[in-house]
Coordinates of C-alpha atoms and ligand atoms in Angstrom, one line a residue:
M65 CA 105.3 119.4 95.6
K66 CA 102.6 121.0 92.9
L67 CA 100.0 122.7 95.4
F68 CA 96.4 121.8 93.6
L69 CA 93.1 123.4 95.1
D70 CA 90.5 121.1 95.2
T71 CA 87.6 123.0 94.6
A72 CA 85.0 124.3 92.0
N73 CA 84.6 127.7 93.8
L74 CA 85.5 130.8 91.7
E75 CA 86.4 132.8 94.5
E76 CA 88.7 130.3 96.2
I77 CA 90.6 129.8 93.2
R78 CA 91.0 133.1 92.4
E79 CA 92.3 133.6 96.0
G80 CA 94.7 130.8 95.3
V81 CA 96.1 132.5 91.9
R82 CA 96.4 135.9 93.5
W83 CA 99.2 134.1 95.8
G84 CA 101.0 133.2 93.4
V85 CA 101.4 129.7 94.6
L86 CA 98.7 127.7 93.0
R87 CA 99.7 125.6 90.2
G88 CA 96.1 123.4 89.0
V89 CA 92.8 122.6 90.4
T90 CA 90.9 119.2 90.8
T91 CA 87.0 119.3 90.9
N92 CA 84.5 116.5 91.4
P93 CA 80.9 115.8 91.2
T94 CA 80.4 116.8 94.6
L95 CA 82.5 120.0 94.3
I96 CA 80.5 120.8 91.2
G97 CA 77.3 120.7 92.3
K98 CA 77.7 122.7 95.3
E99 CA 78.4 125.5 93.2
Q100 CA 74.9 125.2 91.7
Q101 CA 76.1 127.3 88.0
D102 CA 75.8 125.9 84.6
F103 CA 78.5 122.9 84.2
L104 CA 80.0 124.1 80.5
P105 CA 80.4 127.7 81.7
L106 CA 81.6 127.0 85.1
V107 CA 84.7 124.8 84.3
K108 CA 85.3 126.5 81.0
E109 CA 85.5 129.4 83.9
I110 CA 88.3 127.2 86.0
C111 CA 90.1 126.6 83.3
S112 CA 90.4 130.2 82.3
V113 CA 91.4 131.1 85.6
V114 CA 94.2 128.8 86.3
D115 CA 97.2 128.3 84.5
G116 CA 98.1 124.9 85.4
D117 CA 95.9 121.3 85.1
V118 CA 92.2 121.2 85.6
S119 CA 90.5 117.9 86.4
I120 CA 87.0 117.6 85.4
E121 CA 85.4 114.6 86.2
T122 CA 83.4 111.7 84.2
A123 CA 80.2 110.4 84.9
G124 CA 79.5 106.3 84.7
D125 CA 81.6 103.6 84.4
D126 CA 81.4 102.2 80.9
T127 CA 84.2 102.8 78.8
E128 CA 82.5 103.5 75.6
L129 CA 81.3 106.3 77.2
L130 CA 84.2 107.1 79.2
V131 CA 86.1 107.7 75.8
R132 CA 83.4 109.7 74.2
Q133 CA 83.5 112.0 77.7
G134 CA 87.0 112.0 77.6
H135 CA 87.0 113.7 73.9
E136 CA 84.8 116.4 75.3
I137 CA 86.3 117.2 78.1
A138 CA 89.8 117.4 76.4
Q139 CA 88.2 119.8 73.4
I140 CA 86.9 122.6 76.8
A141 CA 90.5 123.8 77.2
D142 CA 94.0 123.0 76.7
N143 CA 94.7 122.5 80.4
A144 CA 91.2 120.3 81.3
V145 CA 92.7 117.1 82.3
V146 CA 90.1 114.0 82.1
K147 CA 89.4 112.4 85.4
I148 CA 88.4 108.5 86.0
A149 CA 88.0 106.4 88.3
T150 CA 90.0 103.4 89.1
T151 CA 87.8 101.1 87.8
A152 CA 88.4 98.2 84.9
N153 CA 85.5 99.9 82.6
G154 CA 88.0 103.1 83.6
L155 CA 91.3 101.6 82.8
A156 CA 89.7 100.4 79.5
A157 CA 89.2 104.4 78.9
T158 CA 92.1 105.5 80.2
R159 CA 94.5 103.3 78.1
R160 CA 92.4 104.3 74.6
L161 CA 92.8 108.1 75.9
S162 CA 96.3 108.2 76.9
D163 CA 97.3 106.7 73.3
E164 CA 95.9 109.7 71.4
G165 CA 97.9 111.7 73.9
I166 CA 94.6 112.6 76.1
K167 CA 95.8 113.5 79.7
V168 CA 93.9 111.6 81.9
N169 CA 93.7 111.7 86.4
M170 CA 92.8 108.4 87.8
T171 CA 91.1 108.9 90.4
L172 CA 89.3 107.4 93.3
C173 CA 92.6 105.4 93.9
F174 CA 93.0 103.3 97.4
T175 CA 95.5 100.6 96.8
A176 CA 99.2 100.7 95.7
T177 CA 97.8 97.3 92.7
Q178 CA 95.5 100.4 91.6
A179 CA 98.1 103.1 91.1
I180 CA 100.4 100.4 89.5
L181 CA 97.5 99.4 86.7
A182 CA 96.4 103.5 86.7
A183 CA 100.6 104.0 85.1
E184 CA 100.6 100.8 83.2
A185 CA 97.2 102.3 81.7
G186 CA 99.1 105.5 80.9
A187 CA 97.8 107.7 83.4
Y188 CA 99.5 111.3 83.3
I189 CA 98.1 111.6 87.1
V190 CA 97.1 109.2 89.7
S191 CA 95.3 110.6 92.9
P192 CA 95.5 108.2 96.1
F193 CA 92.8 109.2 98.7
L194 CA 94.5 109.8 102.0
G195 CA 91.7 110.9 104.1
R196 CA 89.1 108.7 103.0
L197 CA 91.6 105.9 103.9
D198 CA 92.2 107.4 107.1
D199 CA 88.3 107.4 108.0
V200 CA 88.4 104.1 107.5
A201 CA 91.4 103.3 109.9
T202 CA 93.4 102.5 107.5
D203 CA 96.6 104.8 107.1
G204 CA 96.5 107.1 103.7
L205 CA 100.3 108.1 104.2
V206 CA 101.2 104.3 104.5
A207 CA 99.5 103.6 100.5
L208 CA 101.0 107.0 99.2
S209 CA 104.5 106.0 100.3
D210 CA 104.3 103.0 98.8
I211 CA 102.9 104.4 95.8
C212 CA 105.7 106.9 95.3
E213 CA 108.0 104.5 96.2
I214 CA 107.2 101.8 93.3
Y215 CA 106.8 104.7 91.0
A216 CA 110.5 105.9 91.8
V217 CA 111.9 102.3 91.7
Q218 CA 109.7 101.6 88.2
G219 CA 110.5 104.9 87.0
Y220 CA 106.8 105.2 85.9
E221 CA 106.1 108.9 84.6
T222 CA 102.4 109.0 85.9
Q223 CA 102.3 111.6 88.3
V224 CA 101.4 111.1 91.7
L225 CA 98.2 113.4 92.5
A226 CA 97.9 113.1 96.9
A227 CA 94.0 113.8 97.1
S228 CA 91.6 114.1 100.3
L229 CA 94.3 115.7 101.8
R230 CA 92.4 117.2 105.3
H231 CA 95.2 118.8 107.6
P232 CA 98.5 120.3 106.7
I233 CA 100.5 117.3 108.6
H234 CA 99.2 115.6 105.4
V235 CA 100.4 118.2 103.3
V236 CA 104.0 118.0 104.3
E237 CA 104.0 114.0 104.7
S238 CA 103.3 113.7 100.9
A239 CA 105.8 116.3 100.1
K240 CA 108.6 114.7 102.1
M241 CA 107.3 110.9 100.2
G242 CA 108.0 112.8 96.9
A243 CA 104.3 113.1 96.1
D244 CA 104.2 115.2 92.2
I245 CA 101.1 117.4 93.2
A246 CA 99.2 117.8 96.3
T247 CA 95.0 118.8 96.3
M248 CA 93.4 120.0 99.2
P249 CA 90.1 122.6 100.1
F250 CA 90.8 126.2 100.4
K251 CA 90.3 125.3 104.3
V252 CA 93.5 123.3 104.3
F253 CA 95.1 125.8 101.5
E254 CA 94.8 128.5 104.3
M255 CA 96.3 126.3 107.1
L256 CA 99.5 125.9 105.2
V257 CA 100.6 129.8 105.9
K258 CA 98.7 130.5 109.1
H259 CA 100.8 130.9 112.1
P260 CA 100.5 132.2 116.1
L261 CA 104.1 133.7 116.1
T262 CA 104.0 135.2 112.8
D263 CA 100.5 136.7 113.4
S264 CA 101.7 138.3 117.2
G265 CA 105.5 138.9 115.8
F266 CA 104.0 140.7 112.9
K267 CA 101.9 142.6 115.4
R268 CA 105.3 143.2 117.4
F269 CA 107.1 144.7 114.7
T270 CA 104.6 147.4 113.3
D271 CA 104.0 148.5 116.6
D272 CA 107.7 149.3 117.1
W273 CA 108.2 150.7 113.4
E274 CA 105.0 153.1 113.9
E275 CA 107.0 154.0 117.2
A276 CA 110.3 154.2 116.1
K277 CA 109.4 155.8 112.7
P278 CA 109.1 159.4 113.4
H279 CA 113.0 159.3 115.0
L280 CA 114.6 157.6 111.6
G281 CA 115.3 160.4 109.7
E282 CA 115.4 159.9 105.7
L283 CA 113.1 156.6 104.8
L284 CA 112.4 155.1 102.0
P285 CA 109.5 156.7 99.8
S286 CA 107.2 153.4 100.0
M287 CA 107.8 152.9 104.0
Q288 CA 106.7 156.3 104.3
E289 CA 103.4 154.6 103.8
A290 CA 103.6 151.4 105.7
Ligands
E4P665 C1 90.8 115.0 94.4 O1 91.0 114.9 93.4 C2 89.2 114.7 95.1 O2 88.3 115.7 94.5 C3 89.7 114.9 96.5 O3 90.1 115.0 96.6 C4 88.2 114.6 97.6 O4 88.6 114.6 98.4 P1 87.6 114.1 100.0 O5 87.8 113.0 100.2 O6 87.7 115.6 100.6 O7 85.8 114.5 99.1

């Protein structure tokens, strides 16, 4: 399962890239708005920093307008993916853009029926929103599980991107269900690596190493510095 960051913050994206595990980025109007920067230079910079897909969301719900925006977004960079909401007009735009070979991420997907439609429209990615379903007392993981099962049975090539993830269990369960991608805020991304036993174990090994070092004779050159 590929790990994406759900952010438009360049510092967070650069840190994810530094870890060597970041495979892409998703943005949305809320995340872009938070950065308070000029839109085009910001999204161009994100695309240049990340070696992987960067979803950039369209605005409005008019098919012709969505198609035009799709053409413009696709011109931003080779790794730019057009993000379109799963509406009837969005499906129509996705069909047209997909037929032209433009990659579309159908977003704001909350049901298996919407996911079937996205795949039938030729979407490159479909994004079920788990956390927002949980917020309205509907288990987002059940929806994701249905979608993954249907896609496997039907042999759909559209990638399933588990979105609106709020905690590490969402990430683990998404991986178990066979999601192709999981996108998450940097806060959740950081939680994936943290464990108190790793921290305490590391401190103990570091202290023991310091104590033992003077009695260990010849060390590897790089270990002298540790
Ligand atoms: C995905 O592409 C969306 O940007 C995102 O996951 C939405 O998450 P939220 O429900 O935390 O806003």
